[in-house]
Amino acid sequence: MYFKDPTKIPLEIVLASADNTDGQIITVVKDIQEAEIVLGVLEKGSHGVMLTPNGIIDARELGQLCRKANNLEVSLEELEVIKISHIGMGERACVDTCSNFAKDEGILIGSYSQGMILVSSETHPLPYMPTRPFRVNAGAIHSYLVSSVSQTNYLSELSSGHKVLGVNCDGKAREIVVGRMKIEVRPLLSIDAVSQSGIPVNVIVQDDWHVRVLGPGGKVLNVTELKPGDKLLGHTAPSGRHVGLPVKESCLEK
C-alpha cells in the first residue's frame, strides 16, 4: 500500500479495519526512519514494508529493523546472592522511559560486562508515594545497561531519546525509549551474586527498600531485604566490551 499523506492515520484505519482478517499489509516507505514508524503503528504495525534502498547500508539497516520487529529475547539464568554491602554515598540514575513496564519487567544492570541483574521497574506499590511504572531506579552511574541484544551503555551516557531493552522474567524483550535520566546522590548498596557456572555478577543500587530486583517466577525482592542464598534473575555474557560492543580480549573486572 502507498499513502501520499505524511500522517499515519490512514494506515491506522486500514490496520484497524483489517484486524483479524486474512492477508497481509505491505506499506511503501521512503526511508529507514519511516519504516521504523510504520512497523510500530497501533503496536502491531504493517506486516511488512517496501523500500527502494539508496545503498547497501539501507538494505542492512532495514533487515535489522525487520528482525527487531519480531520477538526479541535475552537469555536469563538464576543467580545466587553471596554478599550484600552498604558502601556509602554516590550518584545513582533513574531511567524514566516513554513506556509503562509490566509487573514482571525491568532492565538488566551490572557493574561488570560479564553479568547483569534484572532490576525491577517501580510498577509495584510503594509506601509514601504513587507507583511510577515508567521508571527503573537503575543503579550507580558507572553501571552497564543492556540497550540492545548485542550492546550495552553506561547509565551515565544515556539521555532523552536513547533506546534501552526492557526484559521480562521469561527473557522476552522490547526496545523502550528513554524520556529522561534522573541522577541524584543517594546511599548505595552493593549486591554480589554468582551464576551457576561460577561467573561473578555485581550491581550497585540505591540503598532503599523501594528499589527492587526480580527473581525466578517473577518474584519481586526488595534490595534491603536480600540475604546470601537468595535467588535472582540475571544475564551472563563473555567478558570484555569496547564502546558497548563485545570484543574478544583479555579483560579483568572486579
Coordinates of N, CA and C in Angstrom, one line a residue, residues 66-234:
C66 N 13.6 -5.0 10.6 CA 12.5 -6.0 10.5 C 12.7 -7.2 11.5
R67 N 14.0 -7.5 11.7 CA 14.2 -8.6 12.8 C 13.9 -8.1 14.1
K68 N 14.1 -6.8 14.4 CA 13.7 -6.2 15.7 C 12.2 -6.2 15.9
A69 N 11.5 -6.1 14.8 CA 10.0 -6.0 14.9 C 9.5 -7.3 15.3
N70 N 10.2 -8.4 15.1 CA 9.8 -9.7 15.7 C 10.2 -9.8 17.1
N71 N 9.9 -10.9 17.8 CA 10.1 -11.0 19.2 C 11.6 -11.0 19.5
L72 N 12.1 -10.2 20.4 CA 13.4 -10.2 20.9 C 13.5 -11.0 22.2
E73 N 14.6 -11.7 22.4 CA 14.8 -12.5 23.6 C 16.2 -12.3 24.1
V74 N 16.3 -12.4 25.4 CA 17.6 -12.4 26.1 C 17.6 -13.6 27.0
S75 N 18.7 -14.3 27.0 CA 18.8 -15.5 27.9 C 19.0 -15.1 29.3
L76 N 18.1 -15.6 30.2 CA 18.2 -15.3 31.6 C 18.6 -16.6 32.4
E77 N 19.2 -16.4 33.5 CA 19.5 -17.6 34.4 C 19.4 -17.2 35.9
E78 N 19.4 -18.2 36.7 CA 19.3 -17.9 38.2 C 20.7 -17.5 38.7
L79 N 20.8 -16.5 39.5 CA 22.0 -16.1 40.2 C 21.7 -16.2 41.7
E80 N 22.8 -16.6 42.4 CA 22.7 -16.7 43.9 C 23.4 -15.5 44.6
V81 N 22.7 -14.8 45.5 CA 23.3 -13.8 46.2 C 24.3 -14.3 47.2
I82 N 25.5 -13.7 47.2 CA 26.6 -14.2 48.1 C 27.0 -13.1 49.1
K83 N 26.7 -11.8 48.8 CA 27.1 -10.8 49.7 C 26.3 -9.5 49.4
I84 N 26.0 -8.8 50.5 CA 25.3 -7.5 50.5 C 26.2 -6.5 51.3
S85 N 26.5 -5.4 50.7 CA 27.3 -4.4 51.4 C 26.7 -3.0 51.3
H86 N 26.7 -2.3 52.4 CA 26.4 -0.9 52.4 C 27.6 -0.1 52.1
I87 N 27.7 0.6 51.0 CA 29.0 1.2 50.6 C 29.1 2.7 50.7
G88 N 28.1 3.4 51.2 CA 28.2 4.8 51.3 C 27.5 5.6 50.2
M89 N 27.8 6.8 50.0 CA 27.1 7.7 49.1 C 27.7 7.7 47.7
G90 N 26.8 7.9 46.7 CA 27.2 8.0 45.4 C 26.1 8.5 44.5
E91 N 26.4 8.6 43.2 CA 25.3 9.1 42.3 C 24.7 7.8 41.6
R92 N 23.3 7.9 41.7 CA 22.6 6.8 41.1 C 21.6 7.4 40.1
A93 N 21.2 6.6 39.1 CA 20.4 7.1 38.0 C 19.1 6.3 38.0
C94 N 18.0 7.1 37.8 CA 16.7 6.6 37.5 C 16.5 6.7 36.0
V95 N 16.1 5.6 35.3 CA 15.8 5.7 33.9 C 14.3 5.9 33.7
D96 N 13.8 7.1 33.4 CA 12.4 7.3 33.1 C 12.2 7.2 31.6
T97 N 11.3 6.3 31.3 CA 11.1 5.9 29.9 C 9.7 6.5 29.4
C98 N 9.5 6.3 28.1 CA 8.3 6.7 27.4 C 7.3 5.6 27.4
S99 N 7.5 4.5 28.1 CA 6.5 3.4 28.2 C 6.3 2.9 29.6
N100 N 5.2 2.3 29.9 CA 5.0 1.6 31.2 C 5.5 0.2 31.1
F101 N 6.2 -0.2 32.2 CA 6.7 -1.6 32.3 C 5.6 -2.5 32.8
A102 N 5.7 -3.7 32.5 CA 4.8 -4.7 33.1 C 5.4 -5.1 34.5
K103 N 4.6 -5.8 35.3 CA 5.0 -6.1 36.7 C 6.2 -7.0 36.7
D104 N 6.4 -7.8 35.7 CA 7.5 -8.8 35.7 C 8.6 -8.3 34.7
E105 N 8.7 -7.0 34.5 CA 9.6 -6.5 33.5 C 10.6 -5.5 34.2
G106 N 11.8 -5.4 33.7 CA 12.7 -4.4 34.2 C 13.9 -4.2 33.2
I107 N 15.0 -3.8 33.7 CA 16.2 -3.5 32.9 C 17.4 -4.3 33.5
L108 N 18.2 -4.9 32.6 CA 19.4 -5.6 33.1 C 20.5 -4.6 33.3
I109 N 21.0 -4.6 34.6 CA 22.0 -3.6 35.1 C 23.1 -4.4 35.7
G110 N 24.4 -4.0 35.5 CA 25.5 -4.6 36.2 C 26.8 -3.8 36.2
S111 N 27.6 -4.0 37.2 CA 28.9 -3.4 37.3 C 29.9 -4.0 36.3
Y112 N 29.7 -5.2 35.9 CA 30.7 -5.9 35.0 C 30.0 -6.3 33.7
S113 N 30.8 -6.2 32.6 CA 30.2 -6.6 31.3 C 29.8 -8.1 31.3
Q114 N 30.4 -8.9 32.1 CA 30.1 -10.3 32.1 C 28.8 -10.7 32.7
G115 N 28.1 -9.8 33.4 CA 26.9 -10.2 34.0 C 26.1 -9.1 34.5
M116 N 24.7 -9.2 34.4 CA 23.8 -8.1 34.9 C 22.7 -8.8 35.6
I117 N 22.0 -8.0 36.5 CA 20.9 -8.4 37.3 C 19.7 -7.7 36.8
L118 N 18.5 -8.4 36.8 CA 17.3 -7.8 36.3 C 16.7 -6.9 37.4
V119 N 16.8 -5.6 37.2 CA 16.3 -4.6 38.2 C 14.8 -4.2 37.8
S120 N 13.9 -4.3 38.8 CA 12.5 -4.1 38.5 C 12.2 -2.6 38.3
S121 N 11.1 -2.4 37.6 CA 10.5 -1.1 37.5 C 9.8 -0.7 38.8
E122 N 9.4 0.5 38.9 CA 8.6 1.0 40.0 C 7.1 0.8 39.7
T123 N 6.8 -0.4 39.2 CA 5.4 -0.8 38.9 C 4.6 -1.3 40.1
H124 N 5.4 -1.7 41.1 CA 4.7 -2.3 42.3 C 4.5 -1.3 43.4
P125 N 3.5 -1.5 44.2 CA 3.1 -0.5 45.2 C 4.3 0.0 46.1
L126 N 4.3 1.3 46.4 CA 5.4 1.9 47.2 C 4.7 2.6 48.4
P127 N 5.4 2.6 49.5 CA 4.9 3.5 50.6 C 5.2 4.9 50.4
Y128 N 4.4 5.8 50.8 CA 4.6 7.2 50.8 C 4.5 7.9 49.4
M129 N 4.4 7.1 48.3 CA 4.4 7.7 47.0 C 3.7 6.8 46.0
P130 N 3.1 7.4 44.9 CA 2.5 6.6 43.9 C 3.5 5.8 43.1
T131 N 3.0 4.8 42.5 CA 3.8 4.0 41.6 C 4.2 4.8 40.4
R132 N 5.4 4.5 39.8 CA 5.8 5.1 38.6 C 6.2 4.0 37.6
P133 N 5.3 3.4 37.0 CA 5.5 2.3 36.2 C 6.4 2.5 34.9
F134 N 6.7 3.8 34.7 CA 7.6 4.1 33.5 C 9.1 4.2 34.0
R135 N 9.3 4.0 35.3 CA 10.7 4.2 35.8 C 11.4 2.9 36.3
V136 N 12.7 2.9 36.1 CA 13.5 1.9 36.7 C 14.6 2.7 37.5
N137 N 14.5 2.5 38.9 CA 15.6 3.0 39.7 C 16.8 2.1 39.5
A138 N 17.7 2.5 38.6 CA 18.5 1.5 37.9 C 19.8 1.2 38.7
G139 N 20.5 2.2 39.2 CA 21.8 1.9 39.9 C 22.8 3.0 39.7
A140 N 24.0 2.8 40.2 CA 25.1 3.7 40.2 C 25.4 4.1 38.7
I141 N 25.9 5.3 38.5 CA 26.1 5.8 37.2 C 27.1 5.1 36.3
H142 N 28.1 4.3 37.0 CA 29.1 3.6 36.3 C 28.5 2.4 35.6
S143 N 27.3 2.0 36.0 CA 26.8 0.6 35.6 C 26.6 0.5 34.1
Y144 N 26.8 -0.8 33.7 CA 26.3 -1.2 32.3 C 24.8 -1.4 32.3
L145 N 24.2 -1.0 31.2 CA 22.8 -1.3 31.0 C 22.7 -2.0 29.6
V146 N 21.8 -3.0 29.5 CA 21.7 -3.7 28.2 C 20.7 -2.8 27.4
S147 N 21.3 -2.2 26.3 CA 20.5 -1.3 25.5 C 20.0 -2.0 24.2
S148 N 20.5 -3.1 23.8 CA 20.0 -3.9 22.7 C 20.5 -5.3 22.9
V149 N 20.1 -6.2 22.1 CA 20.5 -7.6 22.3 C 22.0 -7.8 22.3
S150 N 22.7 -6.9 21.6 CA 24.2 -7.1 21.4 C 25.0 -5.9 21.9
Q151 N 24.4 -4.9 22.6 CA 25.1 -3.8 23.0 C 24.7 -3.3 24.4
T152 N 25.7 -2.7 25.1 CA 25.4 -2.1 26.4 C 25.8 -0.6 26.3
N153 N 25.3 0.2 27.3 CA 25.7 1.6 27.5 C 25.9 1.7 29.0
Y154 N 26.8 2.7 29.3 CA 26.9 3.2 30.7 C 25.6 4.0 31.0
L155 N 25.1 3.8 32.3 CA 24.0 4.6 32.7 C 24.3 6.1 32.5
S156 N 25.5 6.5 32.8 CA 25.9 7.9 32.7 C 25.8 8.5 31.4
E157 N 25.8 7.7 30.3 CA 25.8 8.3 29.0 C 24.5 8.3 28.3
L158 N 23.5 7.8 29.0 CA 22.1 7.8 28.4 C 21.5 9.2 28.6
S159 N 20.6 9.5 27.7 CA 19.8 10.8 27.8 C 18.5 10.6 27.0
S160 N 17.7 11.6 27.0 CA 16.4 11.6 26.3 C 16.6 11.2 24.9
G161 N 15.8 10.2 24.5 CA 15.8 9.7 23.1 C 16.6 8.4 22.9
H162 N 17.5 8.1 23.8 CA 18.2 6.8 23.7 C 17.2 5.6 23.8
K163 N 17.6 4.5 23.4 CA 16.8 3.3 23.5 C 17.4 2.3 24.4
V164 N 16.6 1.6 25.2 CA 17.1 0.6 26.1 C 16.3 -0.7 26.0
L165 N 16.7 -1.8 26.5 CA 16.0 -3.0 26.4 C 15.2 -3.3 27.7
G166 N 13.9 -3.4 27.5 CA 13.0 -3.9 28.6 C 12.9 -5.4 28.5
V167 N 13.2 -6.1 29.6 CA 13.2 -7.5 29.6 C 12.3 -8.1 30.7
N168 N 11.5 -9.1 30.4 CA 10.6 -9.7 31.4 C 11.3 -11.0 31.9
C169 N 10.6 -11.6 32.9 CA 11.2 -12.7 33.6 C 11.3 -14.0 32.8
D170 N 10.7 -14.0 31.6 CA 10.8 -15.1 30.7 C 11.9 -14.8 29.6
G171 N 12.5 -13.6 29.7 CA 13.5 -13.3 28.7 C 13.0 -12.6 27.5
K172 N 11.7 -12.4 27.4 CA 11.1 -11.6 26.3 C 11.5 -10.2 26.4
A173 N 11.9 -9.5 25.3 CA 12.5 -8.2 25.4 C 11.8 -7.3 24.4
R174 N 11.9 -6.0 24.6 CA 11.4 -5.0 23.7 C 12.2 -3.7 23.8
E175 N 12.3 -2.9 22.8 CA 13.0 -1.6 22.8 C 12.1 -0.6 23.5
I176 N 12.7 0.2 24.4 CA 11.9 1.2 25.1 C 12.7 2.5 25.0
V177 N 12.1 3.6 24.7 CA 12.7 4.9 24.5 C 12.9 5.6 25.9
V178 N 14.0 6.2 26.1 CA 14.3 6.9 27.4 C 13.7 8.3 27.2
G179 N 12.9 8.7 28.2 CA 12.4 10.1 28.2 C 13.2 11.0 29.0
R180 N 13.9 10.5 30.1 CA 14.7 11.4 30.9 C 15.6 10.5 31.8
M181 N 16.8 11.0 32.1 CA 17.6 10.4 33.0 C 17.7 11.3 34.3
K182 N 17.5 10.7 35.4 CA 17.4 11.5 36.7 C 18.5 11.0 37.6
I183 N 19.6 11.8 37.8 CA 20.8 11.4 38.6 C 20.8 12.2 39.8
E184 N 20.9 11.5 41.0 CA 20.9 12.2 42.3 C 21.9 11.4 43.2
V185 N 22.4 12.1 44.2 CA 23.2 11.5 45.2 C 22.4 10.7 46.3
R186 N 22.7 9.5 46.5 CA 21.9 8.6 47.4 C 22.8 7.6 48.0
P187 N 22.5 7.0 49.2 CA 23.2 5.9 49.8 C 23.1 4.7 48.8
L188 N 24.2 4.0 48.8 CA 24.3 2.9 47.8 C 24.5 1.5 48.5
L189 N 24.0 0.5 47.8 CA 24.0 -0.9 48.3 C 24.7 -1.7 47.2
S190 N 25.7 -2.5 47.5 CA 26.3 -3.4 46.5 C 25.8 -4.8 46.7
I191 N 25.4 -5.4 45.6 CA 24.8 -6.8 45.6 C 25.8 -7.6 44.8
D192 N 26.4 -8.6 45.5 CA 27.3 -9.6 44.8 C 26.5 -10.9 44.6
A193 N 26.6 -11.4 43.4 CA 25.9 -12.7 43.2 C 26.8 -13.6 42.3
V194 N 26.4 -14.8 42.1 CA 27.2 -15.7 41.3 C 26.3 -16.6 40.4
S195 N 26.7 -16.8 39.2 CA 25.9 -17.7 38.3 C 26.1 -19.2 38.7
Q196 N 25.3 -20.0 38.1 CA 25.5 -21.5 38.4 C 26.8 -22.0 37.8
S197 N 27.4 -21.3 36.8 CA 28.7 -21.7 36.3 C 29.9 -21.0 36.9
G198 N 29.6 -20.2 38.0 CA 30.6 -19.5 38.8 C 31.0 -18.1 38.3
I199 N 30.2 -17.5 37.4 CA 30.6 -16.1 37.0 C 30.1 -15.1 38.0
P200 N 31.0 -14.3 38.5 CA 30.6 -13.3 39.5 C 29.8 -12.1 38.8
V201 N 28.8 -11.7 39.5 CA 27.9 -10.6 39.0 C 27.8 -9.6 40.1
N202 N 27.8 -8.3 39.8 CA 27.6 -7.3 40.8 C 26.7 -6.2 40.3
V203 N 25.9 -5.6 41.1 CA 25.1 -4.4 40.8 C 25.1 -3.5 42.0
I204 N 25.2 -2.2 41.8 CA 25.2 -1.3 42.9 C 24.0 -0.4 42.7
V205 N 23.1 -0.4 43.7 CA 21.8 0.3 43.5 C 21.6 1.2 44.7
Q206 N 20.6 2.0 44.7 CA 20.2 2.9 45.8 C 19.9 2.0 47.0
D207 N 20.4 2.4 48.2 CA 20.2 1.6 49.4 C 18.9 2.0 50.0
D208 N 17.8 1.5 49.5 CA 16.4 1.8 49.9 C 15.5 0.7 49.7
W209 N 14.5 0.5 50.5 CA 13.6 -0.6 50.5 C 12.8 -0.6 49.2
H210 N 12.5 0.6 48.6 CA 11.6 0.6 47.4 C 12.3 0.2 46.1
V211 N 13.7 0.0 46.2 CA 14.4 -0.5 45.0 C 14.3 -2.0 45.0
R212 N 13.9 -2.5 43.9 CA 13.6 -4.0 43.8 C 14.3 -4.6 42.6
V213 N 14.6 -5.9 42.8 CA 15.1 -6.8 41.7 C 14.2 -7.9 41.5
L214 N 14.3 -8.6 40.4 CA 13.4 -9.7 40.1 C 14.0 -11.1 40.3
G215 N 13.3 -12.0 40.8 CA 13.8 -13.4 41.0 C 13.0 -14.3 40.1
P216 N 13.4 -15.6 40.2 CA 12.7 -16.7 39.4 C 11.2 -16.6 39.6
G217 N 10.4 -16.8 38.5 CA 9.0 -16.8 38.6 C 8.4 -15.4 38.8
G218 N 9.2 -14.4 38.6 CA 8.7 -13.0 38.7 C 8.6 -12.5 40.1
K219 N 9.3 -13.2 41.0 CA 9.3 -12.8 42.4 C 9.9 -11.4 42.6
V220 N 9.3 -10.5 43.3 CA 9.8 -9.2 43.5 C 10.5 -9.1 44.8
L221 N 11.7 -8.7 44.8 CA 12.6 -8.7 46.0 C 13.1 -7.3 46.3
N222 N 12.8 -6.8 47.5 CA 13.3 -5.5 48.0 C 14.8 -5.7 48.3
V223 N 15.6 -4.8 47.7 CA 17.1 -5.0 47.8 C 17.6 -4.9 49.3
T224 N 16.9 -4.2 50.1 CA 17.4 -4.1 51.5 C 17.1 -5.3 52.3
E225 N 16.3 -6.2 51.8 CA 15.9 -7.4 52.5 C 16.6 -8.6 51.9
L226 N 17.5 -8.4 50.9 CA 18.2 -9.5 50.3 C 19.2 -10.1 51.3
K227 N 19.5 -11.4 51.2 CA 20.4 -12.1 52.1 C 21.1 -13.2 51.2
P228 N 22.3 -13.6 51.7 CA 23.0 -14.7 50.9 C 22.2 -15.9 50.8
G229 N 22.2 -16.5 49.6 CA 21.4 -17.6 49.3 C 20.1 -17.3 48.5
D230 N 19.7 -16.0 48.5 CA 18.5 -15.6 47.7 C 18.8 -15.8 46.2
K231 N 17.8 -16.1 45.5 CA 18.0 -16.3 44.0 C 17.4 -15.1 43.2
L232 N 18.2 -14.6 42.3 CA 17.9 -13.5 41.4 C 17.9 -14.0 40.0
L233 N 17.3 -13.2 39.1 CA 17.4 -13.4 37.7 C 18.4 -12.5 37.1
G234 N 19.2 -13.0 36.2 CA 20.2 -12.2 35.5 C 20.6 -12.7 34.2

